[in-house]
GROMACS .gro file of C-alpha atoms in nm:
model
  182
    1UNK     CA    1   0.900   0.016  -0.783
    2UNK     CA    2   0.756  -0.258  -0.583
    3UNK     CA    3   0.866  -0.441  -0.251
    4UNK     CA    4   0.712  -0.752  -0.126
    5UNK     CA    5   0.721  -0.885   0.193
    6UNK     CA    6   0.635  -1.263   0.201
    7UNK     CA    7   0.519  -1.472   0.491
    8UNK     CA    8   0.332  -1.816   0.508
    9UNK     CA    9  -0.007  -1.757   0.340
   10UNK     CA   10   0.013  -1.323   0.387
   11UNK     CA   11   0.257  -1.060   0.290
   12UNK     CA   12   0.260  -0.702   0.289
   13UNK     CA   13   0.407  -0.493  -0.113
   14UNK     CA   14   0.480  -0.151  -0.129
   15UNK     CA   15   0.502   0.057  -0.434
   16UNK     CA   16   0.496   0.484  -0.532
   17UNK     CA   17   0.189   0.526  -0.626
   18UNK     CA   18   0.122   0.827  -0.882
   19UNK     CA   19  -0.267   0.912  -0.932
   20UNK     CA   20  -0.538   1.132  -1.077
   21UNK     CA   21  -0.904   0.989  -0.972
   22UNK     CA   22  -1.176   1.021  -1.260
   23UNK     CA   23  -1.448   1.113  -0.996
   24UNK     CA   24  -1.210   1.287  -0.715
   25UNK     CA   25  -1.363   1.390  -0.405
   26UNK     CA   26  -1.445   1.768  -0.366
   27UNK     CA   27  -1.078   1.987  -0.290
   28UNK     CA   28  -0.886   1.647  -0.399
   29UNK     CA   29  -0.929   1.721  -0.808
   30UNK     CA   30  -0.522   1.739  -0.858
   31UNK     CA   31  -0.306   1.463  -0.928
   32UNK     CA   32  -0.163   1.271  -0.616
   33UNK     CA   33   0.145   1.091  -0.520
   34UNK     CA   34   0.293   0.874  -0.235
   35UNK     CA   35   0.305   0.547  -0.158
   36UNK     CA   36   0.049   0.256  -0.161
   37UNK     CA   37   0.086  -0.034   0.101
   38UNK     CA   38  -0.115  -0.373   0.096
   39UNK     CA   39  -0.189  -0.656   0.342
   40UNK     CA   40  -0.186  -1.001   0.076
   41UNK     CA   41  -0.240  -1.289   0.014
   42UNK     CA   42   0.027  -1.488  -0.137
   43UNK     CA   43   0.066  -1.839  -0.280
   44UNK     CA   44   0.376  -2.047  -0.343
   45UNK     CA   45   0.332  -2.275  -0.589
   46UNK     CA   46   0.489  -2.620  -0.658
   47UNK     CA   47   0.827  -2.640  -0.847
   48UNK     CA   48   0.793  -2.716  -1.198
   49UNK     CA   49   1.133  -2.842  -1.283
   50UNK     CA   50   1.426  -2.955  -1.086
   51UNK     CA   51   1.479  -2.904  -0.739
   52UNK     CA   52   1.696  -2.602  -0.859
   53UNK     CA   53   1.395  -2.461  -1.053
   54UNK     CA   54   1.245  -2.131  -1.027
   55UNK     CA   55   0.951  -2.148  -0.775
   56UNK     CA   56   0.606  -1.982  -0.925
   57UNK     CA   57   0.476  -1.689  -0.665
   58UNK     CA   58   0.099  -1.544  -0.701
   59UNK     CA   59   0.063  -1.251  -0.517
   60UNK     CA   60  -0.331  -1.260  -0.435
   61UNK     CA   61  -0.601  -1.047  -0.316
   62UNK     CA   62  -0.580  -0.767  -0.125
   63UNK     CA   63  -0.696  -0.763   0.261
   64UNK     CA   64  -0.599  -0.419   0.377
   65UNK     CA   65  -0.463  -0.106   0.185
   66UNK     CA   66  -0.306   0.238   0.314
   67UNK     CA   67  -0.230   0.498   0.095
   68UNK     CA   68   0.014   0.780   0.228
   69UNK     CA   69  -0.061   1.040  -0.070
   70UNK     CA   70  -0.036   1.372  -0.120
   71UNK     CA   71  -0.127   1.631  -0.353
   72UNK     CA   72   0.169   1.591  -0.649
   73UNK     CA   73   0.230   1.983  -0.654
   74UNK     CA   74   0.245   1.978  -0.234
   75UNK     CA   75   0.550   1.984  -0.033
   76UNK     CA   76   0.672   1.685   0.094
   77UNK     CA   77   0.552   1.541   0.449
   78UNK     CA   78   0.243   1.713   0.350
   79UNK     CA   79  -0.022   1.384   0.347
   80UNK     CA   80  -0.309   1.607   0.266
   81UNK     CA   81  -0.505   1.271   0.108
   82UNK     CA   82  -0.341   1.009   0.339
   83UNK     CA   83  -0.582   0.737   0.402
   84UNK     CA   84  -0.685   0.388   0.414
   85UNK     CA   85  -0.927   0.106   0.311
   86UNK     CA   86  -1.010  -0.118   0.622
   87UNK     CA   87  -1.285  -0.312   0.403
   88UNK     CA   88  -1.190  -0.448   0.110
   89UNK     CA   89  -1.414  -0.663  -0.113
   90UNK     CA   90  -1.294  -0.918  -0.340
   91UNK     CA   91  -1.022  -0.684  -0.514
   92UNK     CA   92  -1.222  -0.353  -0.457
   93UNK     CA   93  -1.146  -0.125  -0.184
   94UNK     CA   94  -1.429   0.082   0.046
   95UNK     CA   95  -1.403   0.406   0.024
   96UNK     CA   96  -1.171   0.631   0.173
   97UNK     CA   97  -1.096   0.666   0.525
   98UNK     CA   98  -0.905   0.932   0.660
   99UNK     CA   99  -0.793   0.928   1.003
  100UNK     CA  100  -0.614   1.197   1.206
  101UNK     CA  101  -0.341   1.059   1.312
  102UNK     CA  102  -0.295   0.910   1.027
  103UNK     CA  103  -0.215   1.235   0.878
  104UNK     CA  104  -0.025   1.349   1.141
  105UNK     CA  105   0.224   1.076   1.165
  106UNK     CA  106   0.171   0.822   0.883
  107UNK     CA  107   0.488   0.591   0.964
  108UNK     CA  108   0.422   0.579   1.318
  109UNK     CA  109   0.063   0.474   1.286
  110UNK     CA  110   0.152   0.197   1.011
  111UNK     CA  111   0.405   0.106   1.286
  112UNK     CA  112   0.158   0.034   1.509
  113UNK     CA  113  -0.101  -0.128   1.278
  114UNK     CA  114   0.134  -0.389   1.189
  115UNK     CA  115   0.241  -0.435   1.523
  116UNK     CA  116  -0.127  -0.522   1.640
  117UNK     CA  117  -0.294  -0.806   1.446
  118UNK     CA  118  -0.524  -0.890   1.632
  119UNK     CA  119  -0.668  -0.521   1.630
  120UNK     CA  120  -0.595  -0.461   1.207
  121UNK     CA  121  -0.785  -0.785   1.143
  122UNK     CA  122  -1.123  -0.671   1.336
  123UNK     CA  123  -1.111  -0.328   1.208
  124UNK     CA  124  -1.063  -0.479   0.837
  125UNK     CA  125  -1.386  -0.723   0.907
  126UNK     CA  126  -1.091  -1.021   0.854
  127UNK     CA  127  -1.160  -1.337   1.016
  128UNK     CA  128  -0.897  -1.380   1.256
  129UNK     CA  129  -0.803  -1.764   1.062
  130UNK     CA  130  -0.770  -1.568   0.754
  131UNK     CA  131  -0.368  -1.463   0.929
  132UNK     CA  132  -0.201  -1.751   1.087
  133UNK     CA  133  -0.032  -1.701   1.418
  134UNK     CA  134   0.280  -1.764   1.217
  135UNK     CA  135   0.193  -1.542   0.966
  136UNK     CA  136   0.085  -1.264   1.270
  137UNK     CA  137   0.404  -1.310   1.416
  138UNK     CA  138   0.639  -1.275   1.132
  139UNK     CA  139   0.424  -0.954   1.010
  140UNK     CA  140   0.477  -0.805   1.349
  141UNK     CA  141   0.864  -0.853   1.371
  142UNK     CA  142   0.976  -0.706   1.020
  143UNK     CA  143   0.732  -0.432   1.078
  144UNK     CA  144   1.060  -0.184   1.110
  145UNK     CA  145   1.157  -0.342   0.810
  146UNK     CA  146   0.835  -0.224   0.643
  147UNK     CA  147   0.794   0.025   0.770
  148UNK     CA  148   1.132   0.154   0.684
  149UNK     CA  149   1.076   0.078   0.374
  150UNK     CA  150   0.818   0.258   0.320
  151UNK     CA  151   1.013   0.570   0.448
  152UNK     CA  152   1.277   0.555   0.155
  153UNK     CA  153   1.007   0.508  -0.079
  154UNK     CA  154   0.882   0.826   0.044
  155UNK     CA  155   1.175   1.043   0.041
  156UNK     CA  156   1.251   0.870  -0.310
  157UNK     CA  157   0.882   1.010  -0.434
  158UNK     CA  158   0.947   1.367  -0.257
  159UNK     CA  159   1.280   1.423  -0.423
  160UNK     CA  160   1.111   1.343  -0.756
  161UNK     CA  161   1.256   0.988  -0.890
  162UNK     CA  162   0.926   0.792  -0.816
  163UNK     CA  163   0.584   0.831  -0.834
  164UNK     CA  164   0.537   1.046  -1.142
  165UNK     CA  165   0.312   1.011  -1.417
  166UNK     CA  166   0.365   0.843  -1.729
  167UNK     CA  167   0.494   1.046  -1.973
  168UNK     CA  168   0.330   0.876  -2.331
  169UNK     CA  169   0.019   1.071  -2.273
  170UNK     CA  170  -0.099   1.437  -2.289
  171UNK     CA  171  -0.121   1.523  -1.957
  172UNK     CA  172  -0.429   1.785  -2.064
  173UNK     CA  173  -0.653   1.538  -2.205
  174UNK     CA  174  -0.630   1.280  -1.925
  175UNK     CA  175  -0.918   1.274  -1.658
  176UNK     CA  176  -0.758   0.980  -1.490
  177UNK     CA  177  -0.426   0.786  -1.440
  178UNK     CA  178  -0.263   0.558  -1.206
  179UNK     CA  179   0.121   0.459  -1.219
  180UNK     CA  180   0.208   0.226  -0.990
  181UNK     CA  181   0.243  -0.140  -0.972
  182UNK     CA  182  -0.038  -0.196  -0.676
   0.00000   0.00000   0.00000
């Protein structure tokens, strides 16, 4: 499932996320599930057609990710792997950061990343024209929104509908897999 969240030139998608890293780090070798959220660039391209036509949409690079996983055999609320990836190069993420409170309270610290810009942007290494003001703005009023969102698609992984893995494959022989749209 995916949810995108459109502004000027930036946007924020969500999607489950279901996982199992070829190279884990050590005591993270299980498969992991939870939600993936992205900071984006997006385009809106000209009309093609009539003025009734379908408009093309390019969602773009990524600027920021957080990734609320968990261990897919853990209980839910567990976020035992919850972290996120300030720097992001081209379309290739740092490595992992975990913070504390992170963990402790994912939704309320998302809440207040995307309520502060100004202070996402600098700990991302984003150039501060990268976001316009517009953009900023509009980000920080539908962060409920978002944020909320994010919550259902939660509760939707931990009762089992998303975030699972695909089901083609023999889950044995596979040393990694990612289902998700982000």
């Amino acid at each position: 499932m995916l949810y995108a969240f459109a502004f000027e030139r930036v946007g924020v998608v969500v999607s489950d996320l279901y996982f199992l890293d070829p190279k884990p780090l050590q005591g993270q070798e299980t498969p992991e599930r939870g939600v993936r959220l992205e900071m984006r660039v997006f385009e809106s391209g000209e009309l093609t057609g009539s003025l009734y036509a379908a408009r093309p949409i390019t969602i773009g690079r990524p600027l920021w990710r957080v990734d609320l996983l968990q261990d897919a055999a853990a209980a839910p609320n567990t976020f035992d792997r919850t972290h996120h990836h300030p720097n992001i190069v081209g379309w290739e993420p740092g490595p992992r950061t975990f913070v504390k409170e992170l963990s402790d309270d994912p939704l309320a610290w998302l809440s207040s990343k995307l309520t502060d810009i100004p202070g996402l942007l600098r700990e991302a290494g984003i150039s501060p024209d990268e976001i316009s003001a517009a953009d900023a703005d509009s980000l920080r009023t539908a962060a409920p929104e978002i944020v909320d969102t994010v919550r259902r698609v939660l509760e939707r992984v931990w009762a089992g509908e998303l975030a699972r893995p695909t089901t083609d494959v023999d889950a044995d022989a596979v040393t990694s897999m990612r289902a998700s749209w982000l």
